[in-house]
Every structure is written in structure tokens, then in C-alpha cells.
mmCIF file of N, CA and C in Angstrom:
data_model
loop_
_atom_site.group_PDB
_atom_site.id
_atom_site.type_symbol
_atom_site.label_atom_id
_atom_site.label_comp_id
_atom_site.label_asym_id
_atom_site.label_seq_id
_atom_site.Cartn_x
_atom_site.Cartn_y
_atom_site.Cartn_z
ATOM 1 N N MET Z 3 183.883 117.654 3.987
ATOM 2 C CA MET Z 3 183.942 118.962 5.255
ATOM 3 C C MET Z 3 185.414 119.161 5.334
ATOM 4 N N ALA Z 4 185.871 118.844 4.119
ATOM 5 C CA ALA Z 4 187.052 119.814 3.824
ATOM 6 C C ALA Z 4 186.500 121.488 3.041
ATOM 7 N N SER Z 5 185.832 121.431 2.729
ATOM 8 C CA SER Z 5 185.336 122.594 2.333
ATOM 9 C C SER Z 5 184.896 123.192 2.903
ATOM 10 N N GLN Z 6 184.542 123.063 4.078
ATOM 11 C CA GLN Z 6 184.219 124.037 5.408
ATOM 12 C C GLN Z 6 185.607 124.700 6.263
ATOM 13 N N ASN Z 7 186.696 124.198 5.782
ATOM 14 C CA ASN Z 7 188.029 124.603 6.513
ATOM 15 C C ASN Z 7 188.717 125.200 5.878
ATOM 16 N N ARG Z 8 188.442 125.467 4.888
ATOM 17 C CA ARG Z 8 189.114 126.262 3.256
ATOM 18 C C ARG Z 8 189.305 127.613 3.733
ATOM 19 N N ASP Z 9 190.085 128.511 3.745
ATOM 20 C CA ASP Z 9 190.155 130.039 3.324
ATOM 21 C C ASP Z 9 189.163 130.723 2.715
ATOM 22 N N PRO Z 10 187.952 131.511 3.115
ATOM 23 C CA PRO Z 10 186.970 131.982 1.990
ATOM 24 C C PRO Z 10 187.728 133.391 1.242
ATOM 25 N N ALA Z 11 189.279 133.684 1.932
ATOM 26 C CA ALA Z 11 189.671 134.838 0.997
ATOM 27 C C ALA Z 11 190.362 133.987 -0.105
ATOM 28 N N ALA Z 12 190.954 132.726 0.482
ATOM 29 C CA ALA Z 12 191.373 132.478 -0.982
ATOM 30 C C ALA Z 12 191.489 131.767 -1.973
ATOM 31 N N ALA Z 13 189.673 130.889 -1.077
ATOM 32 C CA ALA Z 13 188.870 130.752 -2.243
ATOM 33 C C ALA Z 13 188.157 131.860 -3.765
ATOM 34 N N SER Z 14 187.982 133.100 -2.881
ATOM 35 C CA SER Z 14 187.614 134.230 -3.471
ATOM 36 C C SER Z 14 188.416 134.837 -5.038
ATOM 37 N N VAL Z 15 189.942 134.523 -3.653
ATOM 38 C CA VAL Z 15 190.778 135.164 -5.244
ATOM 39 C C VAL Z 15 191.053 133.794 -6.068
ATOM 40 N N ALA Z 16 190.729 132.974 -5.619
ATOM 41 C CA ALA Z 16 190.619 131.901 -7.032
ATOM 42 C C ALA Z 16 189.664 131.982 -7.764
ATOM 43 N N ALA Z 17 188.566 132.166 -7.139
ATOM 44 C CA ALA Z 17 187.105 132.310 -8.348
ATOM 45 C C ALA Z 17 187.135 133.828 -9.274
ATOM 46 N N ALA Z 18 187.768 134.600 -8.285
ATOM 47 C CA ALA Z 18 188.217 135.493 -9.112
ATOM 48 C C ALA Z 18 188.949 135.584 -10.587
ATOM 49 N N ARG Z 19 190.079 134.714 -9.897
ATOM 50 C CA ARG Z 19 190.630 134.715 -11.495
ATOM 51 C C ARG Z 19 190.395 133.913 -12.449
ATOM 52 N N LYS Z 20 189.011 132.598 -12.068
ATOM 53 C CA LYS Z 20 188.497 131.879 -12.734
ATOM 54 C C LYS Z 20 187.411 132.240 -13.612
ATOM 55 N N GLY Z 21 187.366 133.942 -12.607
ATOM 56 C CA GLY Z 21 185.683 133.858 -13.758
ATOM 57 C C GLY Z 21 184.896 133.490 -13.699
ATOM 58 N N ALA Z 22 184.350 132.837 -12.476
ATOM 59 C CA ALA Z 22 183.176 132.191 -12.771
ATOM 60 C C ALA Z 22 181.771 133.096 -12.679
ATOM 61 N N GLU Z 23 181.067 132.313 -13.410
ATOM 62 C CA GLU Z 23 179.672 133.144 -13.627
ATOM 63 C C GLU Z 23 178.608 132.256 -13.240
ATOM 64 N N PRO Z 24 177.467 132.541 -13.100
ATOM 65 C CA PRO Z 24 176.259 131.620 -11.975
ATOM 66 C C PRO Z 24 176.488 130.337 -12.854
ATOM 67 N N SER Z 25 176.200 130.017 -14.264
ATOM 68 C CA SER Z 25 176.581 128.673 -14.809
ATOM 69 C C SER Z 25 177.588 127.830 -14.118
ATOM 70 N N GLY Z 26 178.910 128.255 -13.830
ATOM 71 C CA GLY Z 26 180.157 127.709 -13.481
ATOM 72 C C GLY Z 26 180.952 128.004 -14.360
ATOM 73 N N GLY Z 27 180.582 128.961 -15.411
ATOM 74 C CA GLY Z 27 181.952 128.911 -16.891
ATOM 75 C C GLY Z 27 182.374 129.460 -16.601
ATOM 76 N N ALA Z 28 183.335 130.298 -17.847
ATOM 77 C CA ALA Z 28 184.015 131.626 -17.707
ATOM 78 C C ALA Z 28 183.650 132.444 -17.647
ATOM 79 N N ALA Z 29 183.643 133.724 -16.916
ATOM 80 C CA ALA Z 29 183.195 134.857 -16.592
ATOM 81 C C ALA Z 29 184.146 135.634 -17.811
ATOM 82 N N ARG Z 30 183.950 135.664 -19.104
ATOM 83 C CA ARG Z 30 184.756 136.280 -20.001
ATOM 84 C C ARG Z 30 184.297 137.486 -20.537
ATOM 85 N N GLY Z 31 182.985 137.698 -20.290
ATOM 86 C CA GLY Z 31 182.278 139.438 -20.628
ATOM 87 C C GLY Z 31 182.672 140.445 -19.213
ATOM 88 N N PRO Z 32 181.913 141.543 -19.458
ATOM 89 C CA PRO Z 32 182.113 142.624 -19.349
ATOM 90 C C PRO Z 32 181.731 142.676 -17.827
ATOM 91 N N VAL Z 33 180.771 141.624 -17.170
ATOM 92 C CA VAL Z 33 180.335 141.963 -16.139
ATOM 93 C C VAL Z 33 181.471 140.973 -14.937
ATOM 94 N N GLY Z 34 181.798 139.915 -15.118
ATOM 95 C CA GLY Z 34 182.244 138.919 -14.557
ATOM 96 C C GLY Z 34 183.927 139.821 -14.630
ATOM 97 N N LYS Z 35 184.982 140.020 -15.416
ATOM 98 C CA LYS Z 35 185.565 141.445 -15.656
ATOM 99 C C LYS Z 35 185.511 142.052 -14.417
ATOM 100 N N ARG Z 36 184.392 143.353 -14.451
ATOM 101 C CA ARG Z 36 184.141 144.312 -13.360
ATOM 102 C C ARG Z 36 183.713 143.588 -12.401
ATOM 103 N N LEU Z 37 183.368 142.794 -12.023
ATOM 104 C CA LEU Z 37 183.699 141.917 -10.510
ATOM 105 C C LEU Z 37 184.303 141.753 -10.191
ATOM 106 N N GLN Z 38 185.713 140.715 -10.824
ATOM 107 C CA GLN Z 38 186.699 140.623 -10.319
ATOM 108 C C GLN Z 38 187.414 141.950 -10.241
ATOM 109 N N GLN Z 39 187.938 142.869 -10.944
ATOM 110 C CA GLN Z 39 188.324 144.103 -10.474
ATOM 111 C C GLN Z 39 187.743 144.358 -8.926
ATOM 112 N N GLU Z 40 186.412 144.523 -8.712
ATOM 113 C CA GLU Z 40 185.991 145.079 -7.458
ATOM 114 C C GLU Z 40 186.363 144.395 -6.344
ATOM 115 N N LEU Z 41 186.101 142.984 -6.396
ATOM 116 C CA LEU Z 41 187.225 142.097 -5.407
ATOM 117 C C LEU Z 41 188.034 142.605 -5.166
ATOM 118 N N MET Z 42 189.380 142.370 -6.209
ATOM 119 C CA MET Z 42 190.320 143.646 -5.749
ATOM 120 C C MET Z 42 190.412 144.627 -5.048
ATOM 121 N N THR Z 43 189.933 145.566 -5.787
ATOM 122 C CA THR Z 43 189.626 146.418 -4.932
ATOM 123 C C THR Z 43 189.371 146.644 -4.139
ATOM 124 N N LEU Z 44 187.802 146.125 -3.382
ATOM 125 C CA LEU Z 44 187.658 146.307 -1.987
ATOM 126 C C LEU Z 44 188.919 145.176 -0.785
ATOM 127 N N MET Z 45 189.309 143.779 -1.525
ATOM 128 C CA MET Z 45 190.520 143.470 -1.062
ATOM 129 C C MET Z 45 191.811 143.850 -0.790
ATOM 130 N N MET Z 46 191.689 145.232 -1.443
ATOM 131 C CA MET Z 46 192.864 145.952 -1.032
ATOM 132 C C MET Z 46 192.615 147.382 -0.293
ATOM 133 N N SER Z 47 191.448 147.839 -0.471
ATOM 134 C CA SER Z 47 190.552 149.030 -0.059
ATOM 135 C C SER Z 47 191.886 149.506 1.735
ATOM 136 N N GLY Z 48 192.117 148.172 2.345
ATOM 137 C CA GLY Z 48 191.889 148.479 3.717
ATOM 138 C C GLY Z 48 191.310 149.500 4.221
ATOM 139 N N ASP Z 49 189.569 149.386 3.939
ATOM 140 C CA ASP Z 49 188.291 149.854 4.833
ATOM 141 C C ASP Z 49 187.680 149.220 5.765
ATOM 142 N N LYS Z 50 187.993 149.940 6.527
ATOM 143 C CA LYS Z 50 187.885 148.849 8.324
ATOM 144 C C LYS Z 50 186.065 148.987 8.036
ATOM 145 N N GLY Z 51 186.070 147.703 8.700
ATOM 146 C CA GLY Z 51 184.244 147.633 8.418
ATOM 147 C C GLY Z 51 183.750 146.817 7.792
ATOM 148 N N ILE Z 52 184.097 147.213 6.820
ATOM 149 C CA ILE Z 52 183.200 146.039 6.084
ATOM 150 C C ILE Z 52 184.517 145.266 4.917
ATOM 151 N N SER Z 53 183.221 144.029 4.628
ATOM 152 C CA SER Z 53 183.849 143.545 3.838
ATOM 153 C C SER Z 53 182.953 142.852 2.521
ATOM 154 N N ALA Z 54 183.376 141.309 1.739
ATOM 155 C CA ALA Z 54 182.407 140.804 1.004
ATOM 156 C C ALA Z 54 183.270 139.832 -0.131
ATOM 157 N N PHE Z 55 182.759 138.608 -0.498
ATOM 158 C CA PHE Z 55 183.889 137.766 -0.839
ATOM 159 C C PHE Z 55 182.538 137.276 -1.965
ATOM 160 N N PRO Z 56 182.797 136.887 -2.771
ATOM 161 C CA PRO Z 56 181.890 135.551 -3.592
ATOM 162 C C PRO Z 56 181.736 134.380 -2.399
ATOM 163 N N GLU Z 57 180.282 133.769 -2.991
ATOM 164 C CA GLU Z 57 179.698 132.832 -2.458
ATOM 165 C C GLU Z 57 180.286 131.703 -3.129
ATOM 166 N N SER Z 58 181.599 130.700 -2.522
ATOM 167 C CA SER Z 58 181.950 129.433 -3.354
ATOM 168 C C SER Z 58 182.710 129.666 -4.622
ATOM 169 N N ASP Z 59 181.968 129.358 -5.783
ATOM 170 C CA ASP Z 59 182.947 129.820 -7.026
ATOM 171 C C ASP Z 59 181.710 130.639 -7.933
ATOM 172 N N ASN Z 60 180.462 130.976 -7.464
ATOM 173 C CA ASN Z 60 179.779 132.234 -8.052
ATOM 174 C C ASN Z 60 180.195 133.493 -7.558
ATOM 175 N N LEU Z 61 180.272 134.208 -8.734
ATOM 176 C CA LEU Z 61 181.141 135.216 -9.301
ATOM 177 C C LEU Z 61 180.104 136.284 -8.623
ATOM 178 N N PHE Z 62 178.770 136.364 -9.408
ATOM 179 C CA PHE Z 62 177.665 136.935 -8.734
ATOM 180 C C PHE Z 62 177.032 136.567 -7.694
ATOM 181 N N LYS Z 63 177.221 136.016 -6.917
ATOM 182 C CA LYS Z 63 176.436 136.103 -5.977
ATOM 183 C C LYS Z 63 177.695 135.971 -4.622
ATOM 184 N N TRP Z 64 178.051 137.102 -3.962
ATOM 185 C CA TRP Z 64 178.340 137.411 -2.733
ATOM 186 C C TRP Z 64 178.093 136.974 -1.230
ATOM 187 N N VAL Z 65 178.828 137.422 -0.400
ATOM 188 C CA VAL Z 65 178.307 137.487 1.369
ATOM 189 C C VAL Z 65 179.378 138.885 1.845
ATOM 190 N N GLY Z 66 178.391 139.259 2.286
ATOM 191 C CA GLY Z 66 179.087 140.605 2.900
ATOM 192 C C GLY Z 66 179.546 141.109 4.137
ATOM 193 N N THR Z 67 180.023 141.382 4.972
ATOM 194 C CA THR Z 67 180.041 141.888 5.867
ATOM 195 C C THR Z 67 180.114 143.135 6.168
ATOM 196 N N ILE Z 68 179.111 144.018 7.754
ATOM 197 C CA ILE Z 68 179.239 145.085 8.113
ATOM 198 C C ILE Z 68 179.497 144.812 9.505
ATOM 199 N N HIS Z 69 180.358 145.982 9.875
ATOM 200 C CA HIS Z 69 180.827 146.079 11.473
ATOM 201 C C HIS Z 69 179.629 147.140 11.952
ATOM 202 N N GLY Z 70 178.928 147.465 13.194
ATOM 203 C CA GLY Z 70 178.409 148.722 13.307
ATOM 204 C C GLY Z 70 179.465 149.648 13.636
ATOM 205 N N ALA Z 71 178.641 150.950 13.333
ATOM 206 C CA ALA Z 71 180.223 151.798 13.539
ATOM 207 C C ALA Z 71 179.817 152.054 14.930
ATOM 208 N N ALA Z 72 181.276 153.204 15.442
ATOM 209 C CA ALA Z 72 181.622 153.285 17.126
ATOM 210 C C ALA Z 72 180.988 154.335 17.441
ATOM 211 N N GLY Z 73 180.218 154.011 18.234
ATOM 212 C CA GLY Z 73 179.375 155.224 19.259
ATOM 213 C C GLY Z 73 177.772 155.156 18.849
ATOM 214 N N THR Z 74 177.098 153.608 18.056
ATOM 215 C CA THR Z 74 176.113 154.002 17.580
ATOM 216 C C THR Z 74 175.418 152.772 18.885
ATOM 217 N N VAL Z 75 174.247 152.541 18.220
ATOM 218 C CA VAL Z 75 173.477 151.589 18.705
ATOM 219 C C VAL Z 75 173.695 150.122 18.184
ATOM 220 N N TYR Z 76 174.434 150.489 17.018
ATOM 221 C CA TYR Z 76 174.753 149.208 15.981
ATOM 222 C C TYR Z 76 176.698 148.866 16.276
ATOM 223 N N GLU Z 77 177.214 149.225 17.372
ATOM 224 C CA GLU Z 77 178.086 148.782 17.462
ATOM 225 C C GLU Z 77 178.725 147.439 18.634
ATOM 226 N N ASP Z 78 179.892 147.144 18.047
ATOM 227 C CA ASP Z 78 179.998 145.827 17.730
ATOM 228 C C ASP Z 78 179.358 144.309 17.907
ATOM 229 N N LEU Z 79 178.458 145.089 16.878
ATOM 230 C CA LEU Z 79 177.368 144.333 15.915
ATOM 231 C C LEU Z 79 177.974 144.063 14.276
ATOM 232 N N ARG Z 80 177.778 142.827 14.266
ATOM 233 C CA ARG Z 80 178.321 142.165 12.425
ATOM 234 C C ARG Z 80 177.144 142.073 12.131
ATOM 235 N N TYR Z 81 176.973 142.036 10.897
ATOM 236 C CA TYR Z 81 176.017 142.173 10.304
ATOM 237 C C TYR Z 81 176.246 141.297 8.573
ATOM 238 N N LYS Z 82 175.549 140.433 8.224
ATOM 239 C CA LYS Z 82 175.982 139.507 7.348
ATOM 240 C C LYS Z 82 174.895 140.013 6.089
ATOM 241 N N LEU Z 83 175.200 140.096 4.602
ATOM 242 C CA LEU Z 83 174.606 140.708 3.876
ATOM 243 C C LEU Z 83 175.303 139.741 2.693
ATOM 244 N N SER Z 84 173.654 139.399 1.567
ATOM 245 C CA SER Z 84 173.532 139.046 0.852
ATOM 246 C C SER Z 84 173.919 139.952 -0.729
ATOM 247 N N LEU Z 85 174.383 139.758 -1.849
ATOM 248 C CA LEU Z 85 174.823 140.520 -3.085
ATOM 249 C C LEU Z 85 174.529 138.994 -4.311
ATOM 250 N N GLU Z 86 173.691 140.179 -5.101
ATOM 251 C CA GLU Z 86 173.523 138.914 -6.086
ATOM 252 C C GLU Z 86 173.704 140.393 -7.278
ATOM 253 N N PHE Z 87 174.351 140.328 -8.140
ATOM 254 C CA PHE Z 87 174.575 140.833 -9.461
ATOM 255 C C PHE Z 87 174.075 140.065 -10.183
ATOM 256 N N PRO Z 88 172.753 141.260 -11.415
ATOM 257 C CA PRO Z 88 172.045 140.440 -12.205
ATOM 258 C C PRO Z 88 172.931 140.582 -13.808
ATOM 259 N N SER Z 89 172.998 140.283 -14.304
ATOM 260 C CA SER Z 89 173.437 139.577 -16.104
ATOM 261 C C SER Z 89 173.822 141.486 -16.300
ATOM 262 N N GLY Z 90 173.401 142.284 -15.938
ATOM 263 C CA GLY Z 90 172.934 143.899 -16.443
ATOM 264 C C GLY Z 90 173.436 144.221 -15.847
ATOM 265 N N TYR Z 91 174.646 144.191 -14.638
ATOM 266 C CA TYR Z 91 175.182 144.940 -14.128
ATOM 267 C C TYR Z 91 176.454 145.397 -14.677
ATOM 268 N N PRO Z 92 176.675 146.745 -14.220
ATOM 269 C CA PRO Z 92 176.728 147.288 -13.708
ATOM 270 C C PRO Z 92 175.531 148.598 -13.551
ATOM 271 N N TYR Z 93 174.564 148.523 -14.648
ATOM 272 C CA TYR Z 93 173.768 149.665 -15.064
ATOM 273 C C TYR Z 93 172.672 149.063 -14.426
ATOM 274 N N ASN Z 94 172.153 148.175 -13.704
ATOM 275 C CA ASN Z 94 171.371 147.495 -13.089
ATOM 276 C C ASN Z 94 172.202 147.373 -11.862
ATOM 277 N N ALA Z 95 171.274 147.718 -10.811
ATOM 278 C CA ALA Z 95 171.630 147.595 -9.167
ATOM 279 C C ALA Z 95 171.777 145.717 -8.790
ATOM 280 N N PRO Z 96 172.652 145.501 -7.979
ATOM 281 C CA PRO Z 96 171.971 144.549 -7.141
ATOM 282 C C PRO Z 96 171.114 144.610 -6.473
ATOM 283 N N THR Z 97 171.150 143.233 -6.238
ATOM 284 C CA THR Z 97 169.956 142.851 -4.782
ATOM 285 C C THR Z 97 170.838 142.551 -3.742
ATOM 286 N N VAL Z 98 170.681 143.857 -2.867
ATOM 287 C CA VAL Z 98 171.337 143.231 -1.800
ATOM 288 C C VAL Z 98 170.406 143.608 -0.334
ATOM 289 N N LYS Z 99 170.637 142.180 0.975
ATOM 290 C CA LYS Z 99 169.645 142.453 1.192
ATOM 291 C C LYS Z 99 170.465 141.589 2.872
ATOM 292 N N PHE Z 100 169.871 141.599 4.178
ATOM 293 C CA PHE Z 100 170.627 142.066 5.013
ATOM 294 C C PHE Z 100 170.381 140.399 5.413
ATOM 295 N N LEU Z 101 171.234 138.945 5.767
ATOM 296 C CA LEU Z 101 171.085 138.045 6.130
ATOM 297 C C LEU Z 101 171.163 138.319 8.241
ATOM 298 N N THR Z 102 171.220 138.670 8.458
ATOM 299 C CA THR Z 102 171.652 138.978 9.880
ATOM 300 C C THR Z 102 170.669 139.779 10.471
ATOM 301 N N PRO Z 103 169.588 139.516 11.624
ATOM 302 C CA PRO Z 103 168.165 140.112 11.663
ATOM 303 C C PRO Z 103 168.848 141.687 11.707
ATOM 304 N N CYS Z 104 168.435 142.922 11.479
ATOM 305 C CA CYS Z 104 168.472 144.343 11.361
ATOM 306 C C CYS Z 104 167.546 144.789 12.264
ATOM 307 N N TYR Z 105 167.648 145.691 13.215
ATOM 308 C CA TYR Z 105 166.496 146.693 13.534
ATOM 309 C C TYR Z 105 166.858 147.863 13.519
ATOM 310 N N HIS Z 106 166.140 148.187 12.490
ATOM 311 C CA HIS Z 106 166.541 149.753 11.615
ATOM 312 C C HIS Z 106 165.062 149.938 10.781
ATOM 313 N N PRO Z 107 164.675 151.629 10.676
ATOM 314 C CA PRO Z 107 163.148 151.847 9.739
ATOM 315 C C PRO Z 107 163.283 151.296 8.643
ATOM 316 N N ASN Z 108 164.749 151.673 7.953
ATOM 317 C CA ASN Z 108 165.028 151.487 6.489
ATOM 318 C C ASN Z 108 165.533 149.979 6.228
ATOM 319 N N VAL Z 109 165.208 148.988 7.223
ATOM 320 C CA VAL Z 109 165.414 147.318 7.172
ATOM 321 C C VAL Z 109 163.900 146.526 7.106
ATOM 322 N N ASP Z 110 163.268 145.885 6.164
ATOM 323 C CA ASP Z 110 162.250 145.207 6.379
ATOM 324 C C ASP Z 110 162.430 144.175 7.620
ATOM 325 N N THR Z 111 161.473 143.284 7.843
ATOM 326 C CA THR Z 111 161.442 142.222 8.467
ATOM 327 C C THR Z 111 162.213 140.903 7.691
ATOM 328 N N GLN Z 112 162.291 141.324 6.429
ATOM 329 C CA GLN Z 112 162.893 140.413 5.229
ATOM 330 C C GLN Z 112 164.463 140.834 5.170
ATOM 331 N N GLY Z 113 164.869 141.477 5.554
ATOM 332 C CA GLY Z 113 166.186 142.307 5.382
ATOM 333 C C GLY Z 113 166.078 142.899 3.800
ATOM 334 N N ASN Z 114 165.286 142.997 3.347
ATOM 335 C CA ASN Z 114 165.814 144.513 1.988
ATOM 336 C C ASN Z 114 165.614 145.549 2.695
ATOM 337 N N ILE Z 115 166.692 146.479 2.029
ATOM 338 C CA ILE Z 115 166.907 147.725 2.333
ATOM 339 C C ILE Z 115 166.156 148.776 1.649
ATOM 340 N N CYS Z 116 165.563 149.479 2.432
ATOM 341 C CA CYS Z 116 165.458 150.602 1.832
ATOM 342 C C CYS Z 116 166.479 152.165 1.438
ATOM 343 N N LEU Z 117 167.145 152.012 0.517
ATOM 344 C CA LEU Z 117 168.262 153.116 0.145
ATOM 345 C C LEU Z 117 168.168 153.266 -1.372
ATOM 346 N N ASP Z 118 168.135 154.674 -1.359
ATOM 347 C CA ASP Z 118 167.545 155.196 -2.862
ATOM 348 C C ASP Z 118 169.100 154.906 -3.766
ATOM 349 N N ILE Z 119 170.390 154.115 -3.078
ATOM 350 C CA ILE Z 119 171.533 154.024 -4.370
ATOM 351 C C ILE Z 119 171.261 152.309 -4.785
ATOM 352 N N LEU Z 120 170.334 151.590 -3.979
ATOM 353 C CA LEU Z 120 169.935 150.323 -4.257
ATOM 354 C C LEU Z 120 168.643 150.271 -5.199
ATOM 355 N N LYS Z 121 168.245 152.018 -5.384
ATOM 356 C CA LYS Z 121 167.089 151.353 -6.073
ATOM 357 C C LYS Z 121 166.780 152.517 -7.095
ATOM 358 N N ASP Z 122 165.992 153.416 -7.170
ATOM 359 C CA ASP Z 122 165.959 154.963 -8.391
ATOM 360 C C ASP Z 122 167.336 155.931 -8.293
ATOM 361 N N LYS Z 123 168.347 155.766 -7.513
ATOM 362 C CA LYS Z 123 169.106 156.818 -7.148
ATOM 363 C C LYS Z 123 170.362 155.920 -8.049
ATOM 364 N N TRP Z 124 170.045 154.304 -8.672
ATOM 365 C CA TRP Z 124 171.728 153.779 -8.612
ATOM 366 C C TRP Z 124 172.293 154.489 -10.082
ATOM 367 N N SER Z 125 174.022 154.426 -9.750
ATOM 368 C CA SER Z 125 174.594 154.582 -11.161
ATOM 369 C C SER Z 125 175.576 153.535 -11.234
ATOM 370 N N ALA Z 126 175.853 153.029 -13.143
ATOM 371 C CA ALA Z 126 177.029 152.134 -12.801
ATOM 372 C C ALA Z 126 178.333 152.474 -12.367
ATOM 373 N N LEU Z 127 178.911 153.852 -11.551
ATOM 374 C CA LEU Z 127 179.625 154.176 -11.132
ATOM 375 C C LEU Z 127 180.002 153.585 -9.702
ATOM 376 N N TYR Z 128 178.961 153.211 -9.089
ATOM 377 C CA TYR Z 128 178.938 152.770 -7.715
ATOM 378 C C TYR Z 128 179.240 151.390 -8.163
ATOM 379 N N ASP Z 129 180.130 150.817 -6.652
ATOM 380 C CA ASP Z 129 180.720 149.506 -6.838
ATOM 381 C C ASP Z 129 180.326 148.820 -5.581
ATOM 382 N N VAL Z 130 180.838 147.835 -5.247
ATOM 383 C CA VAL Z 130 180.794 147.074 -3.947
ATOM 384 C C VAL Z 130 181.032 147.537 -2.926
ATOM 385 N N ARG Z 131 182.194 147.827 -2.513
ATOM 386 C CA ARG Z 131 182.492 149.200 -1.649
ATOM 387 C C ARG Z 131 181.242 150.163 -1.707
ATOM 388 N N THR Z 132 181.049 150.921 -2.535
ATOM 389 C CA THR Z 132 180.342 152.665 -2.238
ATOM 390 C C THR Z 132 179.022 151.205 -1.947
ATOM 391 N N ILE Z 133 178.543 150.623 -1.902
ATOM 392 C CA ILE Z 133 177.591 149.841 -1.342
ATOM 393 C C ILE Z 133 177.413 149.373 0.172
ATOM 394 N N LEU Z 134 178.618 148.803 -0.069
ATOM 395 C CA LEU Z 134 178.812 148.633 1.737
ATOM 396 C C LEU Z 134 178.965 149.405 2.438
ATOM 397 N N LEU Z 135 179.573 150.777 2.168
ATOM 398 C CA LEU Z 135 179.931 151.946 3.211
ATOM 399 C C LEU Z 135 179.118 152.564 3.344
ATOM 400 N N SER Z 136 177.864 152.336 1.789
ATOM 401 C CA SER Z 136 176.636 153.020 2.376
ATOM 402 C C SER Z 136 175.678 152.671 2.994
ATOM 403 N N ILE Z 137 175.629 151.436 3.227
ATOM 404 C CA ILE Z 137 174.896 150.473 4.185
ATOM 405 C C ILE Z 137 175.007 150.631 5.276
ATOM 406 N N GLN Z 138 176.253 150.825 5.692
ATOM 407 C CA GLN Z 138 177.487 150.794 7.207
ATOM 408 C C GLN Z 138 176.395 152.683 7.344
ATOM 409 N N SER Z 139 176.955 153.617 6.991
ATOM 410 C CA SER Z 139 176.433 154.810 7.012
ATOM 411 C C SER Z 139 175.141 154.808 7.573
ATOM 412 N N LEU Z 140 174.227 154.213 6.921
ATOM 413 C CA LEU Z 140 172.675 154.213 7.080
ATOM 414 C C LEU Z 140 172.464 154.046 8.176
ATOM 415 N N LEU Z 141 172.829 152.653 9.041
ATOM 416 C CA LEU Z 141 173.145 151.997 10.363
ATOM 417 C C LEU Z 141 173.838 153.135 11.261
ATOM 418 N N GLY Z 142 174.992 153.927 11.344
ATOM 419 C CA GLY Z 142 175.484 154.537 12.214
ATOM 420 C C GLY Z 142 175.093 156.482 11.290
#
């Protein structure tokens, strides 16, 4: 029960410091370090309408939130997404899906997103912030 009341931001910072990876061990490799850096960058960015944090202590599985852009049919809507990072990240794109139903031509009924930067146009230069901003832009 106590875990339901904990602050997700504080838990995410703790997870980033620990560098958790899927097996629960320390992420001493470049992928874990990259994800820790991206978490801190995203938290410090001040971008409105986007956020993401690791799910519990797993630095390779995040839950993101996107707010619909003002002046669009998605205004005042909040969408949750799952982001799963492969061991080959950032050279391989993460799997990103809507958890909240989203009615958009580029989103199927299972939440899969048709966005070029998540498929054939992926670049190791992209980060979580870029992904979330691109999806937010897709909606508006």
C-alpha cells in the first residue's frame, strides 16, 4: 500500500541514480547511462505538456504523458504512453505505444504509432524528449 503513495518523480530520480536495468541490476553500460542522462534532461527541460519517468525501478521501461495541444481537438486531453528501450538503444528505436485510447489516423486500436522517427527514420541522435514532442506535434 505504501508504494501507491510514493512520489513518482522521486522514485524516478532514485532509479536513475541506481541505474536499474530490466534484471534489476546496476546499468553500468552505455545504455543505462544514456537513459539516466535523458531522464535528467527531460526533467530539467521545462517543456510544457510532456513528461516521462521510469516505471518503478526499471530504467528500460518508462511511462510518458502527453497533453493535447491547445487549439486542437486533443486540447485538454492527457495521454499515457509506454516506452520500452531495447538493449541496443540508442542505435535501435524504442517501442512506443499509447496506453490511453487515442483516435488519430496514425494510431491503431492497440496504441501503435505510425511515425517515421520511430521506424525507418530513427536516429541515435533522438532522445525521449524528441520522441514525446514529435508525438505531441503529430496530434496537433
